[in-house]
Tab-separated table of C-alpha atoms in Angstrom:
chain	number	residue	atom	x	y	z
A	1310	UNK	CA	98.325	77.047	-246.997
A	1311	UNK	CA	97.139	73.611	-246.665
A	1312	UNK	CA	93.330	73.003	-246.418
A	1313	UNK	CA	92.435	72.152	-242.721
A	1314	UNK	CA	90.389	68.943	-242.269
A	1315	UNK	CA	89.877	66.368	-239.867
A	1316	UNK	CA	91.726	63.268	-239.596
A	1317	UNK	CA	90.374	59.735	-239.069
A	1318	UNK	CA	92.902	57.503	-237.701
A	1319	UNK	CA	92.887	53.663	-238.674
A	1320	UNK	CA	94.568	50.933	-237.126
A	1321	UNK	CA	94.849	47.242	-238.739
A	1322	UNK	CA	96.058	43.804	-236.824
A	1323	UNK	CA	95.322	41.935	-239.972
A	1324	UNK	CA	98.753	42.279	-241.875
A	1325	UNK	CA	100.571	40.504	-243.166
A	1326	UNK	CA	97.597	37.898	-243.140
A	1327	UNK	CA	95.948	40.478	-245.482
A	1328	UNK	CA	98.002	42.918	-247.597
A	1329	UNK	CA	98.292	46.044	-246.328
A	1330	UNK	CA	97.721	47.532	-249.345
A	1331	UNK	CA	94.180	46.603	-248.972
A	1332	UNK	CA	93.964	48.979	-245.672
A	1333	UNK	CA	95.306	51.395	-247.447
A	1334	UNK	CA	92.965	51.435	-250.482
A	1335	UNK	CA	90.003	51.472	-247.723
A	1336	UNK	CA	91.960	54.371	-246.519
A	1337	UNK	CA	91.865	56.132	-249.457
A	1338	UNK	CA	88.350	55.358	-250.170
A	1339	UNK	CA	87.060	57.327	-246.723
A	1340	UNK	CA	89.244	60.034	-247.216
A	1341	UNK	CA	87.788	60.919	-250.587
A	1342	UNK	CA	84.224	59.843	-249.357
A	1343	UNK	CA	84.115	61.656	-245.989
A	1344	UNK	CA	86.777	64.463	-247.433
A	1345	UNK	CA	88.812	63.938	-244.544
A	1346	UNK	CA	92.616	63.407	-243.969
A	1347	UNK	CA	93.184	59.634	-243.010
A	1348	UNK	CA	96.445	57.754	-241.164
A	1349	UNK	CA	96.968	54.115	-240.819
A	1350	UNK	CA	98.762	52.397	-238.195
A	1351	UNK	CA	99.914	48.613	-239.042
A	1352	UNK	CA	100.233	46.472	-236.270
A	1353	UNK	CA	101.667	43.077	-237.269
A	1354	UNK	CA	102.822	41.530	-234.165
A	1355	UNK	CA	99.419	40.765	-232.425
A	1356	UNK	CA	95.739	39.834	-234.033
A	1357	UNK	CA	94.579	42.791	-232.382
A	1358	UNK	CA	95.366	45.007	-229.214
A	1359	UNK	CA	97.815	43.599	-226.940
A	1360	UNK	CA	96.544	41.978	-223.719
A	1361	UNK	CA	99.175	43.631	-221.550
A	1362	UNK	CA	98.929	46.846	-222.591
A	1363	UNK	CA	96.368	49.455	-222.606
A	1364	UNK	CA	94.460	49.548	-226.152
A	1365	UNK	CA	95.114	52.455	-228.349
A	1366	UNK	CA	90.906	52.909	-228.462
A	1367	UNK	CA	90.923	53.455	-224.679
A	1368	UNK	CA	93.878	55.826	-225.209
A	1369	UNK	CA	91.639	57.649	-227.902
A	1370	UNK	CA	94.937	57.020	-230.374
A	1371	UNK	CA	92.511	55.779	-233.055
A	1372	UNK	CA	89.172	55.917	-234.413
A	1373	UNK	CA	88.652	52.799	-236.973
A	1374	UNK	CA	90.048	49.184	-236.345
A	1375	UNK	CA	90.407	46.411	-238.223
A	1376	UNK	CA	91.247	42.790	-236.294
A	1377	UNK	CA	90.774	39.142	-235.973
A	1378	UNK	CA	87.212	37.796	-235.250
A	1379	UNK	CA	88.860	36.241	-232.227
A	1380	UNK	CA	90.502	39.577	-231.005
A	1381	UNK	CA	86.890	40.846	-230.856
A	1382	UNK	CA	85.345	38.377	-228.879
A	1383	UNK	CA	88.042	38.559	-226.518
A	1384	UNK	CA	87.678	42.451	-226.243
A	1385	UNK	CA	83.906	41.798	-226.058
A	1386	UNK	CA	84.166	39.437	-223.358
A	1387	UNK	CA	86.382	41.175	-221.208
A	1388	UNK	CA	83.679	44.132	-221.616
A	1389	UNK	CA	85.755	46.539	-223.375
A	1390	UNK	CA	83.902	49.992	-223.294
A	1391	UNK	CA	85.996	51.751	-225.815
A	1392	UNK	CA	85.111	49.929	-228.964
A	1393	UNK	CA	81.949	48.932	-230.684
A	1394	UNK	CA	81.213	46.932	-233.715
A	1395	UNK	CA	80.736	48.573	-236.986
A	1396	UNK	CA	77.869	47.052	-238.490
A	1397	UNK	CA	79.672	46.444	-241.589
A	1398	UNK	CA	82.092	43.966	-242.893
A	1399	UNK	CA	84.094	42.950	-246.001
A	1400	UNK	CA	82.782	39.865	-248.206
A	1401	UNK	CA	85.635	37.873	-249.950
A	1402	UNK	CA	85.326	35.464	-252.965
A	1403	UNK	CA	86.086	32.008	-252.376
A	1404	UNK	CA	84.843	28.745	-253.898
A	1405	UNK	CA	82.808	27.517	-250.828
A	1406	UNK	CA	81.243	31.169	-250.952
A	1407	UNK	CA	78.500	30.871	-253.858
A	1408	UNK	CA	75.872	32.960	-251.788
A	1409	UNK	CA	78.408	35.653	-251.393
A	1410	UNK	CA	77.976	35.806	-247.807
A	1411	UNK	CA	79.679	37.876	-244.768
A	1412	UNK	CA	82.106	35.074	-243.052
A	1413	UNK	CA	85.428	33.585	-244.268
A	1414	UNK	CA	86.935	29.977	-244.406
A	1415	UNK	CA	90.151	28.009	-243.170
A	1416	UNK	CA	91.684	26.133	-245.883
A	1417	UNK	CA	93.791	23.152	-244.934
A	1418	UNK	CA	96.944	23.253	-247.282
A	1419	UNK	CA	99.706	20.612	-248.132
A	1420	UNK	CA	102.720	20.401	-250.253
A	1421	UNK	CA	101.358	18.605	-253.522
A	1422	UNK	CA	104.285	15.773	-252.906
A	1423	UNK	CA	101.873	14.666	-249.984
A	1424	UNK	CA	99.164	13.597	-252.488
A	1425	UNK	CA	101.836	10.787	-253.570
A	1426	UNK	CA	102.091	9.672	-250.356
A	1427	UNK	CA	97.893	8.857	-250.163
A	1428	UNK	CA	97.106	12.278	-248.260
A	1429	UNK	CA	93.514	12.767	-249.213
A	1430	UNK	CA	91.823	14.032	-246.169
A	1431	UNK	CA	92.335	15.875	-243.120
A	1432	UNK	CA	92.660	12.697	-240.812
A	1433	UNK	CA	95.629	11.213	-243.464
A	1434	UNK	CA	97.865	14.214	-241.807
A	1435	UNK	CA	98.084	12.257	-238.444
A	1436	UNK	CA	101.747	12.806	-236.949
A	1437	UNK	CA	102.556	15.380	-239.852
A	1438	UNK	CA	104.542	18.777	-238.741
A	1439	UNK	CA	101.735	21.155	-238.489
A	1440	UNK	CA	102.158	25.167	-239.039
A	1441	UNK	CA	99.932	27.840	-237.334
A	1442	UNK	CA	99.472	31.696	-237.360
A	1443	UNK	CA	98.841	31.584	-233.405
A	1444	UNK	CA	96.874	29.670	-230.755
A	1445	UNK	CA	94.055	32.088	-230.711
A	1446	UNK	CA	93.218	31.999	-234.326
A	1447	UNK	CA	90.099	30.620	-235.452
A	1448	UNK	CA	91.182	29.591	-239.019
A	1449	UNK	CA	94.820	28.743	-238.016
A	1450	UNK	CA	94.155	26.503	-235.207
A	1451	UNK	CA	90.823	26.582	-233.055
A	1452	UNK	CA	88.507	25.253	-235.903
A	1453	UNK	CA	91.325	22.515	-236.503
A	1454	UNK	CA	90.863	21.517	-232.999
A	1455	UNK	CA	87.214	21.624	-233.031
A	1456	UNK	CA	87.338	19.580	-236.348
A	1457	UNK	CA	89.672	16.648	-234.709
A	1458	UNK	CA	87.574	16.562	-231.620
A	1459	UNK	CA	84.566	16.135	-233.866
A	1460	UNK	CA	86.262	13.027	-235.474
A	1461	UNK	CA	87.055	11.624	-231.932
A	1462	UNK	CA	90.945	13.019	-232.041
A	1463	UNK	CA	92.921	15.251	-229.951
A	1464	UNK	CA	96.021	17.157	-229.775
A	1465	UNK	CA	97.863	13.646	-229.814
A	1466	UNK	CA	96.992	13.988	-233.787
A	1467	UNK	CA	99.795	16.364	-234.315
A	1468	UNK	CA	103.641	15.553	-234.973
A	1469	UNK	CA	105.837	18.708	-234.343
A	1470	UNK	CA	104.135	22.081	-234.700
A	1471	UNK	CA	105.432	25.183	-235.640
A	1472	UNK	CA	104.058	28.583	-234.569
A	1473	UNK	CA	104.545	30.835	-237.771
A	1474	UNK	CA	103.208	34.110	-236.567
A	1475	UNK	CA	101.002	34.823	-239.590
A	1476	UNK	CA	98.933	32.818	-242.174
A	1477	UNK	CA	101.085	33.788	-244.817
A	1478	UNK	CA	104.442	32.343	-243.104
A	1479	UNK	CA	102.696	29.304	-242.654
A	1480	UNK	CA	101.566	29.036	-246.357
A	1481	UNK	CA	105.273	29.697	-247.107
A	1482	UNK	CA	106.255	26.841	-244.643
A	1483	UNK	CA	104.475	24.510	-246.559
A	1484	UNK	CA	105.455	25.681	-249.975
A	1485	UNK	CA	109.170	25.412	-248.173
A	1486	UNK	CA	108.128	21.936	-246.792
A	1487	UNK	CA	109.223	23.386	-243.271
A	1488	UNK	CA	105.870	22.092	-242.576
A	1489	UNK	CA	103.881	19.445	-243.954
A	1490	UNK	CA	100.295	21.232	-243.356
A	1491	UNK	CA	98.560	24.373	-242.469
A	1492	UNK	CA	95.263	25.775	-242.008
A	1493	UNK	CA	95.427	29.362	-243.477
A	1494	UNK	CA	92.867	32.119	-243.427
A	1495	UNK	CA	91.110	31.688	-246.931
A	1496	UNK	CA	91.738	35.322	-248.087
A	1497	UNK	CA	95.718	35.063	-247.686
A	1498	UNK	CA	95.652	31.810	-250.035
A	1499	UNK	CA	93.364	33.662	-252.390
A	1500	UNK	CA	95.154	36.927	-252.428
A	1501	UNK	CA	98.965	35.781	-252.013
A	1502	UNK	CA	99.319	32.354	-253.708
A	1503	UNK	CA	99.905	34.057	-257.072
A	1504	UNK	CA	103.135	36.352	-255.714
A	1505	UNK	CA	104.540	32.599	-254.333
A	1506	UNK	CA	107.324	30.997	-256.039
A	1507	UNK	CA	105.990	29.706	-259.471
A	1508	UNK	CA	102.369	30.967	-258.516
A	1509	UNK	CA	102.172	28.677	-255.401
A	1510	UNK	CA	101.711	25.545	-257.933
A	1511	UNK	CA	103.305	23.100	-255.105
A	1512	UNK	CA	100.352	24.054	-252.890
A	1513	UNK	CA	97.432	21.661	-252.734
A	1514	UNK	CA	93.733	22.855	-251.124
A	1515	UNK	CA	93.171	19.439	-249.287
A	1516	UNK	CA	89.799	20.499	-247.236
A	1517	UNK	CA	87.993	23.607	-246.449
A	1518	UNK	CA	86.415	24.481	-243.295
A	1519	UNK	CA	84.017	26.874	-242.045
A	1520	UNK	CA	82.483	29.334	-242.269
A	1521	UNK	CA	83.812	31.443	-239.752
A	1522	UNK	CA	82.725	34.612	-238.125
A	1523	UNK	CA	82.942	37.751	-240.345
A	1524	UNK	CA	85.958	40.246	-240.055
A	1525	UNK	CA	85.049	42.493	-237.419
A	1526	UNK	CA	85.309	46.470	-238.228
A	1527	UNK	CA	85.256	48.238	-235.121
A	1528	UNK	CA	85.179	51.975	-233.803
A	1529	UNK	CA	86.181	54.341	-231.093
A	1530	UNK	CA	83.127	54.656	-228.883
A	1531	UNK	CA	83.995	58.278	-228.807
A	1532	UNK	CA	83.566	58.680	-232.804
A	1533	UNK	CA	80.547	60.771	-233.514
A	1534	UNK	CA	77.487	59.069	-234.974
A	1535	UNK	CA	77.668	61.250	-237.998
A	1536	UNK	CA	81.018	59.861	-238.961
A	1537	UNK	CA	80.255	55.933	-238.051
A	1538	UNK	CA	77.128	56.410	-240.382
A	1539	UNK	CA	79.392	58.025	-243.234
A	1540	UNK	CA	81.813	54.880	-243.038
A	1541	UNK	CA	79.177	52.650	-243.112
A	1542	UNK	CA	77.279	54.017	-246.122
A	1543	UNK	CA	80.436	54.666	-248.080
A	1544	UNK	CA	81.116	50.841	-247.578
A	1545	UNK	CA	77.963	49.404	-248.207
A	1546	UNK	CA	77.470	51.340	-251.412
A	1547	UNK	CA	80.769	50.253	-252.705
A	1548	UNK	CA	79.201	48.351	-255.313
A	1549	UNK	CA	77.726	51.420	-257.115
A	1550	UNK	CA	80.995	52.655	-257.477
A	1551	UNK	CA	82.369	50.523	-260.603
A	1552	UNK	CA	85.846	52.077	-260.140
A	1553	UNK	CA	86.428	51.648	-256.441
A	1554	UNK	CA	84.862	47.871	-256.983
A	1555	UNK	CA	87.237	46.869	-259.419
A	1556	UNK	CA	90.077	48.197	-257.410
A	1557	UNK	CA	88.809	46.235	-254.149
A	1558	UNK	CA	87.943	43.034	-256.566
A	1559	UNK	CA	92.089	42.664	-256.731
A	1560	UNK	CA	92.071	41.815	-253.342
A	1561	UNK	CA	88.948	39.292	-253.378
A	1562	UNK	CA	86.741	41.737	-252.159
A	1563	UNK	CA	83.052	41.362	-253.894
A	1564	UNK	CA	81.255	44.064	-251.539
A	1565	UNK	CA	80.501	44.986	-247.953
A	1566	UNK	CA	77.639	43.846	-246.111
A	1567	UNK	CA	76.100	44.182	-242.957
A	1568	UNK	CA	77.072	42.260	-239.681
A	1569	UNK	CA	75.858	42.300	-235.964
A	1570	UNK	CA	77.256	41.082	-232.720
A	1571	UNK	CA	74.585	37.935	-233.301
A	1572	UNK	CA	77.813	36.711	-235.817
A	1573	UNK	CA	79.695	36.142	-232.831
A	1574	UNK	CA	77.253	34.239	-230.624
A	1575	UNK	CA	76.286	30.799	-230.677
A	1576	UNK	CA	78.282	28.223	-232.650
A	1577	UNK	CA	81.003	31.173	-233.033
A	1578	UNK	CA	81.424	31.745	-229.383
A	1579	UNK	CA	81.369	28.097	-228.666
A	1580	UNK	CA	84.070	27.271	-231.014
A	1581	UNK	CA	86.168	30.349	-229.980
A	1582	UNK	CA	85.680	28.768	-226.014
A	1583	UNK	CA	87.086	25.600	-227.372
A	1584	UNK	CA	90.651	27.528	-226.952
A	1585	UNK	CA	91.169	25.734	-223.533
A	1586	UNK	CA	91.908	22.724	-225.397
A	1587	UNK	CA	95.476	23.881	-226.517
A	1588	UNK	CA	97.645	22.861	-229.416
A	1589	UNK	CA	100.569	21.649	-227.299
A	1590	UNK	CA	98.298	18.884	-225.287
A	1591	UNK	CA	100.371	15.872	-225.903
A	1592	UNK	CA	98.729	12.268	-225.071
A	1593	UNK	CA	100.603	8.956	-224.986
């Protein structure tokens, strides 16, 4: 007879931007550490709970979730009482993250052929076809609008725009020349480039923008405090476990570090609020 254990139910909205295998690894780590069973829901159609449906936390269908910073900020602004931020977040390797701090970046990428056409900065991309994951993505579109505004530009800067549905798809569009440029989640490029055609050698990193707020881990407010504490302890002590640290390093994760709601206030909140300036506004 199978041993009776309690079950920790996870959901990720971060795929295919991040590989689902990363969240399977987190699930495996928690199952071993907490001596429980785990299950994982994989929702690729949205970066967080759907706006027009009751979210699975409110329905008590899930315990622990992974979503984009923009989605968490939307839930927080709406006063969602079914989720709370877990004070821990993954820290990813990146050439700009020399201090190994929480947060991530937006990598502006072009096909290497564009270098032959004197494209050396973001402003050289005026009128070019732009691929983006979705309108709410901080790294895929919002930070681009913010940066262009700071440079005295607006949405008339864009030529054609292609909504790809994911950062991975945006990168593939640049590689296949469907789009001339894109802004993608830096962790997507870090992990996925080596699996692209010819190792993604035809993708050129033009600029890096950010740092953006950390990836939020949220829990159901009904989850027991002892379980929340056990999850936090397991993730924060990851560097003390060489075998697990090695396995997470394959996905670019250096460690897990502390996080707080303050990371989504101030400049982050101001940037998120700039979504009112949409990509599809055209000025002639």
